[in-house]
Coordinates of C-alpha atoms in Angstrom, one line a residue:
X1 CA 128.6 -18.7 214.9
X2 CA 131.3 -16.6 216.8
X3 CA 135.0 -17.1 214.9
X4 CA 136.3 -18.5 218.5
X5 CA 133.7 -21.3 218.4
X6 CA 134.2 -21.4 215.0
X7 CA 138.2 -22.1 215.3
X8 CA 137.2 -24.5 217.7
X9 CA 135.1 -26.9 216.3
X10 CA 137.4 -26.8 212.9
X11 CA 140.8 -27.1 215.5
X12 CA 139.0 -30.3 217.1
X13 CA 137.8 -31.3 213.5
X14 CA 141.2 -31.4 212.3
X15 CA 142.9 -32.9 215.3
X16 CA 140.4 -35.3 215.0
X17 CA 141.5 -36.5 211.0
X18 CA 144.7 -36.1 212.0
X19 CA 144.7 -39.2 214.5
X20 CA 143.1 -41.5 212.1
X21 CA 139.2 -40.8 213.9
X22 CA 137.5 -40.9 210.4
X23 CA 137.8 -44.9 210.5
X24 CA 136.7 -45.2 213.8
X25 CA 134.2 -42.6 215.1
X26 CA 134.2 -41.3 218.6
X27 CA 131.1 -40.7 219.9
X28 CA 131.5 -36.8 220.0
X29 CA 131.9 -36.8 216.1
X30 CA 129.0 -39.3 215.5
X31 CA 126.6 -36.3 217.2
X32 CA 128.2 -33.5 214.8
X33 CA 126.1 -33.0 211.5
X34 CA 127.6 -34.1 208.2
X35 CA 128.7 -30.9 206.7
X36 CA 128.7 -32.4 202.8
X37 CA 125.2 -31.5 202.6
X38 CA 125.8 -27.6 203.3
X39 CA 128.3 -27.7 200.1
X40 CA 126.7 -27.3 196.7
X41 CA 129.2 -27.4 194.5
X42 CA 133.0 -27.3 194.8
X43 CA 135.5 -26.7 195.6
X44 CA 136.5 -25.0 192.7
X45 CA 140.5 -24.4 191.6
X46 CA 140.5 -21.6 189.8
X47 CA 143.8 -19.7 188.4
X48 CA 147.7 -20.7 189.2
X49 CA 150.5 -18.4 189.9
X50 CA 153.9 -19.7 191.0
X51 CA 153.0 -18.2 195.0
X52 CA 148.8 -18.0 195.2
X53 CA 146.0 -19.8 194.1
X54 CA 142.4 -19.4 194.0
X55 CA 140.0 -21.7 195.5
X56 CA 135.3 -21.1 195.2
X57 CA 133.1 -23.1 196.2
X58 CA 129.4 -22.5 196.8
X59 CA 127.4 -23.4 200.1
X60 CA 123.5 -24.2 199.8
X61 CA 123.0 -21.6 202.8
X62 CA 124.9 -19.3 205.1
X63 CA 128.0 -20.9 206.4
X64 CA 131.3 -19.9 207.6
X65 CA 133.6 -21.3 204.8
X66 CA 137.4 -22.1 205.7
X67 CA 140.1 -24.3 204.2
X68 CA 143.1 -25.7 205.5
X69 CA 145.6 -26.7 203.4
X70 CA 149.0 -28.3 203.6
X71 CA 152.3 -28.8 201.5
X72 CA 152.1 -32.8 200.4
X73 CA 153.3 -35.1 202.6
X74 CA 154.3 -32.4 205.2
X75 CA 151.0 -32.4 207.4
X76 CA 153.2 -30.0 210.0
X77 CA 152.7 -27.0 207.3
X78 CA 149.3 -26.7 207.3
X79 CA 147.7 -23.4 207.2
X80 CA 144.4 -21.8 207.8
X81 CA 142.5 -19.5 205.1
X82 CA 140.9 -16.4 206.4
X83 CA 137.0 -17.6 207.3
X84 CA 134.2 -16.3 204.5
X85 CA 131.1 -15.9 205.0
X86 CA 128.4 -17.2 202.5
X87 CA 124.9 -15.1 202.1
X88 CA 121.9 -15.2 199.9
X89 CA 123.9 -11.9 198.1
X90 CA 126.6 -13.8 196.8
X91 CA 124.8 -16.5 195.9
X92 CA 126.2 -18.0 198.6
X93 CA 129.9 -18.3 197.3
X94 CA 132.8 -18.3 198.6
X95 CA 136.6 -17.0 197.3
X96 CA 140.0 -17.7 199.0
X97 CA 143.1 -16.3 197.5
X98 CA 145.8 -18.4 199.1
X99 CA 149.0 -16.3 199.0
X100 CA 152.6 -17.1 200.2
X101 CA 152.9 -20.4 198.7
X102 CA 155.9 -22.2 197.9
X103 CA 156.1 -22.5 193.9
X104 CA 156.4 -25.7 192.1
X105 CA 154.5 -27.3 195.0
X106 CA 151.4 -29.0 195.3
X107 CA 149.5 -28.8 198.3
X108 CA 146.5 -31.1 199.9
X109 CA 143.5 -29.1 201.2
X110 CA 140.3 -29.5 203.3
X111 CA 136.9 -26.9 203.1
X112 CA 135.7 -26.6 206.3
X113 CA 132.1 -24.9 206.7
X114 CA 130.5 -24.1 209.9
X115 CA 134.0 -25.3 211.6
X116 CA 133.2 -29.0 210.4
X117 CA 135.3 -30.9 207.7
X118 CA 133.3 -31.5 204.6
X119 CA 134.1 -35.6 203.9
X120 CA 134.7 -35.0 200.1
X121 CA 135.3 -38.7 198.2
X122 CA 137.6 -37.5 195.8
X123 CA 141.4 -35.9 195.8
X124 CA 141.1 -32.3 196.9
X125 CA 144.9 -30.7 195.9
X126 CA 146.3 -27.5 194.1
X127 CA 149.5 -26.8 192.7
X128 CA 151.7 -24.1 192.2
X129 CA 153.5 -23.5 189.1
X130 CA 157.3 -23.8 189.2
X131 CA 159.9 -21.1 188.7
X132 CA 161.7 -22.0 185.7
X133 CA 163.4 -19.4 183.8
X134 CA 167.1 -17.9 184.4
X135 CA 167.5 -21.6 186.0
X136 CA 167.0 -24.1 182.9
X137 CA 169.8 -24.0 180.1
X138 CA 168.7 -23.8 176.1
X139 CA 169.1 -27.7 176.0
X140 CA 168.0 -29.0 179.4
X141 CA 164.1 -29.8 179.7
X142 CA 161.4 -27.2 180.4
X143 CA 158.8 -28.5 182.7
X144 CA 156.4 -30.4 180.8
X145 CA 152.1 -30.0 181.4
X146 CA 148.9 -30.4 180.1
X147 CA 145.8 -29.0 179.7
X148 CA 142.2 -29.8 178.9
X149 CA 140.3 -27.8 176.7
X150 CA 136.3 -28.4 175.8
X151 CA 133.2 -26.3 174.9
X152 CA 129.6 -27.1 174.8
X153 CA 128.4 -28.6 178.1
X154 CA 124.7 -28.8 178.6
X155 CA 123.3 -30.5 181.8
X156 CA 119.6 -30.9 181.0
X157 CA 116.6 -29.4 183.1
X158 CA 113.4 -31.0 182.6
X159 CA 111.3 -28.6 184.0
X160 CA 113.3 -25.9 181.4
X161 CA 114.6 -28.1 178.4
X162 CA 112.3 -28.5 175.1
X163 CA 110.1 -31.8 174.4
X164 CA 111.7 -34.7 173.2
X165 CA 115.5 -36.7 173.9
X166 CA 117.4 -35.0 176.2
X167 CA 120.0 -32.9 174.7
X168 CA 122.7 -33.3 177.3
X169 CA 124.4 -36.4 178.1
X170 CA 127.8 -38.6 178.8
X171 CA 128.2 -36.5 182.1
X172 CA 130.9 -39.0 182.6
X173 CA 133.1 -37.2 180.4
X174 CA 134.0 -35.0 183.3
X175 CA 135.5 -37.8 185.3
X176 CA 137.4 -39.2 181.9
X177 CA 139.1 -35.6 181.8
X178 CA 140.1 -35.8 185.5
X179 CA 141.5 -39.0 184.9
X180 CA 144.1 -37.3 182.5
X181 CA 145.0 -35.4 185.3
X182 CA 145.3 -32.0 183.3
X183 CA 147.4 -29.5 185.1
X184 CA 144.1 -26.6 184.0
X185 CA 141.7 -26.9 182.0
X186 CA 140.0 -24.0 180.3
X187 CA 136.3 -23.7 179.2
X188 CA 135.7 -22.4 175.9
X189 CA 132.3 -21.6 175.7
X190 CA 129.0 -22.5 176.4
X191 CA 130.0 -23.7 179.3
X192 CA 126.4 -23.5 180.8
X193 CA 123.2 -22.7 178.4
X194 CA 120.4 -20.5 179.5
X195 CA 116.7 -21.6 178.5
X196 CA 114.2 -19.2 177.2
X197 CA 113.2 -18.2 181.0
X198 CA 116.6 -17.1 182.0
X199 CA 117.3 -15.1 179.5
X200 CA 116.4 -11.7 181.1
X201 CA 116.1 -12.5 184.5
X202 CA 119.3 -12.0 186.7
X203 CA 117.7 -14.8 189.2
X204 CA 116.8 -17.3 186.8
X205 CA 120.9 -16.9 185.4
X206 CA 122.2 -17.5 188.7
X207 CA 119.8 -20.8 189.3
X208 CA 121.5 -21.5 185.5
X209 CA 125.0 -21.6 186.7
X210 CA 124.1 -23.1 190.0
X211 CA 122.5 -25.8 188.5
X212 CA 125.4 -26.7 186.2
X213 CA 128.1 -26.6 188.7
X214 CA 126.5 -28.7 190.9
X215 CA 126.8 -31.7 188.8
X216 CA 128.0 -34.6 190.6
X217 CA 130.0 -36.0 188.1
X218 CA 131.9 -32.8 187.6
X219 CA 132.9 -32.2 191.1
X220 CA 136.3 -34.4 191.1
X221 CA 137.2 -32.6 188.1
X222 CA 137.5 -29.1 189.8
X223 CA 138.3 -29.7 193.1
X224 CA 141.8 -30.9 191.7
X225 CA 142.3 -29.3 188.4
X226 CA 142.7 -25.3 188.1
X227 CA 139.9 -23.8 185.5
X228 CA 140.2 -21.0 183.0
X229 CA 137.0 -19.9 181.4
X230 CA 135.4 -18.1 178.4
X231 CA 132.1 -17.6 177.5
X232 CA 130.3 -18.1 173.8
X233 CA 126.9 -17.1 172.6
X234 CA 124.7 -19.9 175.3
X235 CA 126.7 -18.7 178.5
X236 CA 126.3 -15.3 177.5
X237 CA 122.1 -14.8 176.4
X238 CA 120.5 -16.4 174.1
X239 CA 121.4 -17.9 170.8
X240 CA 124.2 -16.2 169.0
X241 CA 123.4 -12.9 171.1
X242 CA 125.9 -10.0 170.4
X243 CA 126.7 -6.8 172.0
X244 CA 122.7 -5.8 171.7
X245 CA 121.7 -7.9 174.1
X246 CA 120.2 -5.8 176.8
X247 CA 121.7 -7.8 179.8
X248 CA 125.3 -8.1 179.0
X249 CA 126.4 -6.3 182.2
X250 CA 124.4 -8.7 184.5
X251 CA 125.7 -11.8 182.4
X252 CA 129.2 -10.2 183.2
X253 CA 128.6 -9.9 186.4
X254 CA 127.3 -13.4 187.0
X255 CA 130.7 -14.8 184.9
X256 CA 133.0 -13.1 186.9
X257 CA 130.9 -14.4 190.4
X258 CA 131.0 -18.0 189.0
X259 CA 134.8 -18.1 187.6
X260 CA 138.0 -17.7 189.2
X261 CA 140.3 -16.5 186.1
X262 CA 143.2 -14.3 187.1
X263 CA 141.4 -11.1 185.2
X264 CA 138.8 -10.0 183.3
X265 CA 138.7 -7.2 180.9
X266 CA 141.0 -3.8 181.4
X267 CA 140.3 -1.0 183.5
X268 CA 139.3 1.0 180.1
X269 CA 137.3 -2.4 178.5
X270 CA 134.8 -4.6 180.1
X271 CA 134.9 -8.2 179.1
X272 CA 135.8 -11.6 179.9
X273 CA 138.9 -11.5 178.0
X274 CA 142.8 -12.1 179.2
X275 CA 146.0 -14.1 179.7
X276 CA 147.8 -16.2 181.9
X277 CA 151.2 -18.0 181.4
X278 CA 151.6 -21.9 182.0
X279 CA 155.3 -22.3 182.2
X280 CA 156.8 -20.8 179.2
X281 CA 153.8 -21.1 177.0
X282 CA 151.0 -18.4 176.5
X283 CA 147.6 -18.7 176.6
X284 CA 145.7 -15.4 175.3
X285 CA 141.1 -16.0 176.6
X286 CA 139.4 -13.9 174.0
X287 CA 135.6 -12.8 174.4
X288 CA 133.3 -13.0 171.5
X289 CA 130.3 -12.0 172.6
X290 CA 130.5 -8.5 174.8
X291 CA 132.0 -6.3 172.5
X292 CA 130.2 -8.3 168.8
X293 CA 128.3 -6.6 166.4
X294 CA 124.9 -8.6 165.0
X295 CA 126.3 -11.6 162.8
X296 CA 123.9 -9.9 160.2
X297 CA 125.5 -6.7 159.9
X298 CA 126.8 -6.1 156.4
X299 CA 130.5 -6.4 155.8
X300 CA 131.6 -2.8 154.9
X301 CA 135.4 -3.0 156.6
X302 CA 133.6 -2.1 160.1
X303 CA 132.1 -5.3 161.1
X304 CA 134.0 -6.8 164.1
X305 CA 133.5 -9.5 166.6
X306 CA 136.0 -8.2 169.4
X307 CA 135.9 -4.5 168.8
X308 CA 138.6 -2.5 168.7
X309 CA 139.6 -1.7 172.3
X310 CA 140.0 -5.4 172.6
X311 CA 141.8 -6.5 169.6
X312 CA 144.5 -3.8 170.9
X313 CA 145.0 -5.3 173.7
X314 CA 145.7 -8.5 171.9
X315 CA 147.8 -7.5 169.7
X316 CA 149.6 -5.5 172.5
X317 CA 150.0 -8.3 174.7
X318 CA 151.3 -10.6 171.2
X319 CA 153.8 -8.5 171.0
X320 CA 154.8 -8.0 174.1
X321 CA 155.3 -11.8 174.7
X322 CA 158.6 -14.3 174.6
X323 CA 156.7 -17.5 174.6
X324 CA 157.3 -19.9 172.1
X325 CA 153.7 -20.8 171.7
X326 CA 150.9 -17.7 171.6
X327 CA 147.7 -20.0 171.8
X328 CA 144.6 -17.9 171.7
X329 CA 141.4 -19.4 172.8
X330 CA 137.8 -18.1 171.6
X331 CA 134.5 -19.8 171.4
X332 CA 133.8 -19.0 167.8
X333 CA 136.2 -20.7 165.4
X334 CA 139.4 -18.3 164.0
X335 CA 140.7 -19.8 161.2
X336 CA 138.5 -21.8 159.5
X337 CA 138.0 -20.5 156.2
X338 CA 134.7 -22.0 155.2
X339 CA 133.2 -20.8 158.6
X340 CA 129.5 -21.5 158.1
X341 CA 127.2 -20.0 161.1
X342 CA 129.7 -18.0 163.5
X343 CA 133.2 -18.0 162.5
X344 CA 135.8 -15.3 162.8
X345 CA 135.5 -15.9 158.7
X346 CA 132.2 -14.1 159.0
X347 CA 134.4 -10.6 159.9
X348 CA 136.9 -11.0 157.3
X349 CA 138.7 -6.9 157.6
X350 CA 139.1 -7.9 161.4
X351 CA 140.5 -11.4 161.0
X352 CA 142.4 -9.8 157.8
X353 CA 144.1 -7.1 160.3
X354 CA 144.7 -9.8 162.6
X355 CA 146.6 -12.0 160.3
X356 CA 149.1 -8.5 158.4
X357 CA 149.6 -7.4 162.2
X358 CA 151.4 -11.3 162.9
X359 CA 153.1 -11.3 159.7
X360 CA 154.2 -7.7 159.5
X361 CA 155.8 -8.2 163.6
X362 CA 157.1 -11.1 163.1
X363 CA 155.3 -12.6 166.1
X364 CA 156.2 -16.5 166.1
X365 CA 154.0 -19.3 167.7
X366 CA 150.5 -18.1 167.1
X367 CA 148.0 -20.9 167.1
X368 CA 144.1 -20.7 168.1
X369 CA 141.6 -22.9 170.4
X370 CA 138.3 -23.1 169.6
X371 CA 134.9 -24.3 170.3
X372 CA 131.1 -24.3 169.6
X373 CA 130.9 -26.6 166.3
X374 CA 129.6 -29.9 168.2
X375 CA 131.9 -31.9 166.5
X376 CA 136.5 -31.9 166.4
X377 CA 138.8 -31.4 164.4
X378 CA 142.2 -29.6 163.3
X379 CA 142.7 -26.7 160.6
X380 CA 145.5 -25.8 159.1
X381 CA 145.2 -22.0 157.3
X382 CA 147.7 -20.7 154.8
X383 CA 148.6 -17.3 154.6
X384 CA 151.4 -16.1 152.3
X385 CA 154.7 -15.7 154.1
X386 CA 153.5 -16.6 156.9
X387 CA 153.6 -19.9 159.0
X388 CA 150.7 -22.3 159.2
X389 CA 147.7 -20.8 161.4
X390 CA 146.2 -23.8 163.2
X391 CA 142.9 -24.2 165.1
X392 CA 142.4 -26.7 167.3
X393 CA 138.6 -27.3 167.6
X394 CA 136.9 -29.5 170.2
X395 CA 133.1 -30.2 170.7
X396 CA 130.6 -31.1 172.6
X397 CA 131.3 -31.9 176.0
X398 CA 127.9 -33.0 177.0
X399 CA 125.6 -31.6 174.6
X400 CA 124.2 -32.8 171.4
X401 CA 126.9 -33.3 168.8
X402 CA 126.4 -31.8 164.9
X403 CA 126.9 -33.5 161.3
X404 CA 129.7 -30.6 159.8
X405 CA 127.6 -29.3 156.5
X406 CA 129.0 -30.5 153.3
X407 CA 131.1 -27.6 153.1
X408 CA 133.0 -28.7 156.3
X409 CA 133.8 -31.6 155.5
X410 CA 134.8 -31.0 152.1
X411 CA 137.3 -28.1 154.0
X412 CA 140.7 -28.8 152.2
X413 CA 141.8 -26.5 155.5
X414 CA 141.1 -29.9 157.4
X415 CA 144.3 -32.1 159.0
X416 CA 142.6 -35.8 157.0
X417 CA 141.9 -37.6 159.7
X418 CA 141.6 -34.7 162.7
X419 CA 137.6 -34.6 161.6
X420 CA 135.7 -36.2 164.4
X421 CA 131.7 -36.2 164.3
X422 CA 129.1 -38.3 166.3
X423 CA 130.8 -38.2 170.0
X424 CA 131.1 -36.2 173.1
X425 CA 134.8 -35.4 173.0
X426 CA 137.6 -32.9 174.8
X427 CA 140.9 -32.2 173.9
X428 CA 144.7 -31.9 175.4
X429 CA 147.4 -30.1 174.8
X430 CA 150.7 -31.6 176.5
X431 CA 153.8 -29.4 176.2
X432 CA 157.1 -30.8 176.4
X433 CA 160.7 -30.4 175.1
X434 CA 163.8 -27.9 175.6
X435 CA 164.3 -24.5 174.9
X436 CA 165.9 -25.2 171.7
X437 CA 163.4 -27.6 170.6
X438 CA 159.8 -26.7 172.2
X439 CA 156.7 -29.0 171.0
X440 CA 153.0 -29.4 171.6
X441 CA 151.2 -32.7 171.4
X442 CA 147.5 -32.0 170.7
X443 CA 144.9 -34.8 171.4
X444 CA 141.2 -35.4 171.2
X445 CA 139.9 -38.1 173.1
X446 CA 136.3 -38.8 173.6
X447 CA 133.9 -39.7 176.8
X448 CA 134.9 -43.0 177.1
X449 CA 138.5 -42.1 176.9
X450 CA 139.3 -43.2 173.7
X451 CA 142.2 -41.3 171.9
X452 CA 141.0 -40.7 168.5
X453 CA 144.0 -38.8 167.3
X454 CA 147.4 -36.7 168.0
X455 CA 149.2 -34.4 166.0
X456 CA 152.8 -32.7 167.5
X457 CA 153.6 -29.1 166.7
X458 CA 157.2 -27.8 167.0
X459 CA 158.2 -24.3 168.1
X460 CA 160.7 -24.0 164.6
X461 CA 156.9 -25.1 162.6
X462 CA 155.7 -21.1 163.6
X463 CA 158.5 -18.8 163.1
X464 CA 159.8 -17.1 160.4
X465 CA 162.8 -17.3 158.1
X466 CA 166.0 -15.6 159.7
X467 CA 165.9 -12.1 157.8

């Protein structure tokens, strides 16, 4: 299709929503095809900045993808992205980077494939994030969000998945997050799992992600929430792979296609890891998996799960920071000290280094977010003069959950009552407060929306005593 007839059709599309024909039908409409079935999953929000956004989606064949979008309740502003093209050699995705937006805004959009509107029966908006600083005083309020966090989503296969129950389920949890209405959300890991046959077969890892973002139930979820993602050992090869795996640059490569995060890696290091600000908080995405060495290598001071080029860069970018809360997300757990199976416990010199450089700088409002355990809960670490380390782990989203082993739940590092086994479960983090007196509420709630508990951490909890 030529981009003039192209233009058309989507200009008499829109003119047509804009009178109201979508209730009644003329008869030139009735003859057009319904351009829902060309969309396979999506659309997709992917990172925020205070003027751009990022929007994927994924066609089921060649189309010409569009969207028009508009400032909320201000139909007169709307906008049309740049057409994109979908092919069989980008897995027939597309990416729009909508730039010169107004911040602190949200907008309503439409996707638009083949010049048709796609009818999509949920909200389809993005927001903007507001420009805050140099304009709010120490003791006025800083704009208040939330996030979702969550780890461990399996959507079962049953040509792939092994004999016997069904290991995914609950896919409703996707639609009790929306209802939240999270500002973000970011993924922590296994956020899809490959099966034996995908394992080394670039093909069969595309079909993998394909197949999990299609969901139905997740769909509302990210056509109005903007995602963040990680990977952990199932979304990277096969159980508890590491930095032998042989195709690490093709699962790279596939992560990057199939998530929208701001950046990935440095020019220098390859990787999934980065940052992005929400309002005055920072949130640092680790990756655990790229740069690991074999869980069974034996501690000798040079056994490290992020690798050095990595864990520069964090500390760097610690140090560098002025928010009041440095929360650092990872699919392995951080700072639990009993660590059974994968934890950051597992590389003590690494964690150790970690922990002197915060204490030695002085860096204030370092806590962690984790996943991969199958089950919640909250630990609080000690570490000689130096504020409490906490990590906030939530688990499953929709795959089986686990019993903790005895030692878990025996963990005197355990918040009593934060230890939640048995259900499909996500978390939140809400930030609110001044300035002066900055605090996160942190929440797990389960797939029937169920709170089952909230603890509130203050900025003045994770500083240091005035020298």
């Amino acid at each position: 299709m030529k981009r003039r007839e192209f233009i058309t059709l989507l200009s008499a599309s829109a003119a047509g929503a804009a009178i109201g024909l979508s209730a009644e039908k003329s008869k030139a409409q009735q003859k057009l095809p319904n351009a829902a079935q060309w969309l396979r999953s999506g659309p997709m929000l992917g990172h925020c900045e205070m003027t751009e956004t990022e929007i994927w989606l994924q066609t089921t064949d060649a189309r010409r993808a569009a969207i028009r979008f508009w400032k909320r309740d201000s139909p007169q502003t709307a906008r049309l992205s740049e057409a994109v093209k979908t092919s069989a050699e980008n897995d027939f995705i597309a990416r729009f980077k909508l730039s010169r937006l107004e911040f602190g805004t949200r907008y309503d959009y439409e996707v638009y494939l083949d010049g048709l509107r796609v009818n999509l029966p949920f909200e389809t908006s993005f927001q903007t994030q507001k420009m805050w600083r140099w304009r709010t005083k120490s003791d006025e309020e800083i704009p208040s969000f939330r996030i979702a966090i969550g780890s461990c989503a399996y959507i079962n296969d049953a040509d792939y998945d092994r004999p016997g129950t069904p290991y995914g389920g609950d896919y409703h949890i996707f639609k009790t997050i929306a209802a939240q209405k999270p500002d973000a959300m970011i993924w922590l890991g296994d956020n899809i799992y490959y099966r034996e046959a995908d394992w080394l077969s670039e093909n069969a890892m595309r079909y993998r992600y394909a197949h999990g973002r299609s969901l139905a139930e997740m769909q509302a979820l990210l056509a109005s929430t903007h995602h963040y993602a990680i990977w952990d050992d199932h979304d990277f090869g096969p159980n508890n792979s590491d930095r032998a795996y042989r195709t690490r640059e093709t699962s790279l490569k596939i992560f990057k296609d199939y998530w929208a995060n701001a950046v990935y890696g440095t020019a220098e290091t390859p990787g999934v890891f980065g940052s992005f600000e929400w309002n005055d908080v920072e949130f640092f995405l680790l990756d655990d998996r790229y740069h690991r060495m074999p869980n069974r290598t034996k501690e000798s001071g040079e056994k490290l799960m992020f690798g050095r080029e990595q864990m520069q860069w964090l500390k760097d970018s610690l140090i560098s920071s002025n928010a009041p809360f440095k929360i650092i997300a990872n699919g392995s757990q951080m700072m639990n000290s009993v660590a059974p199976d994968e934890g950051w416990a597992q590389f003590p010199e690494e964690r150790k280094d970690l922990i002197n450089f915060i204490r030695e700088n002085r860096i204030r409002g370092v806590l962690f977010i984790t996943g991969d355990r199958h089950f919640a809960e909250l630990i609080k670490h000690i570490e000689p003069e130096l504020y409490p380390l906490y990590d906030f782990t939530t688990s499953p989203l929709t795959s089986g959950t686990f019993k903790p082993t005895k030692g878990d739940a025996d963990n005197p590092e355990i918040i009593p009552g934060t230890l939640v086994t048995g259900v499909r479960n996500f978390g939140i983090i809400e930030a609110s407060g001044t300035a002066k007196d900055r605090k996160l509420t942190l929440k797990i709630i389960d797939a029937s929306g169920k709170q089952w508990w909230t603890h509130e951490i203050r900025a003045d909890e994770l500083t240091f005593p005035k020298a």
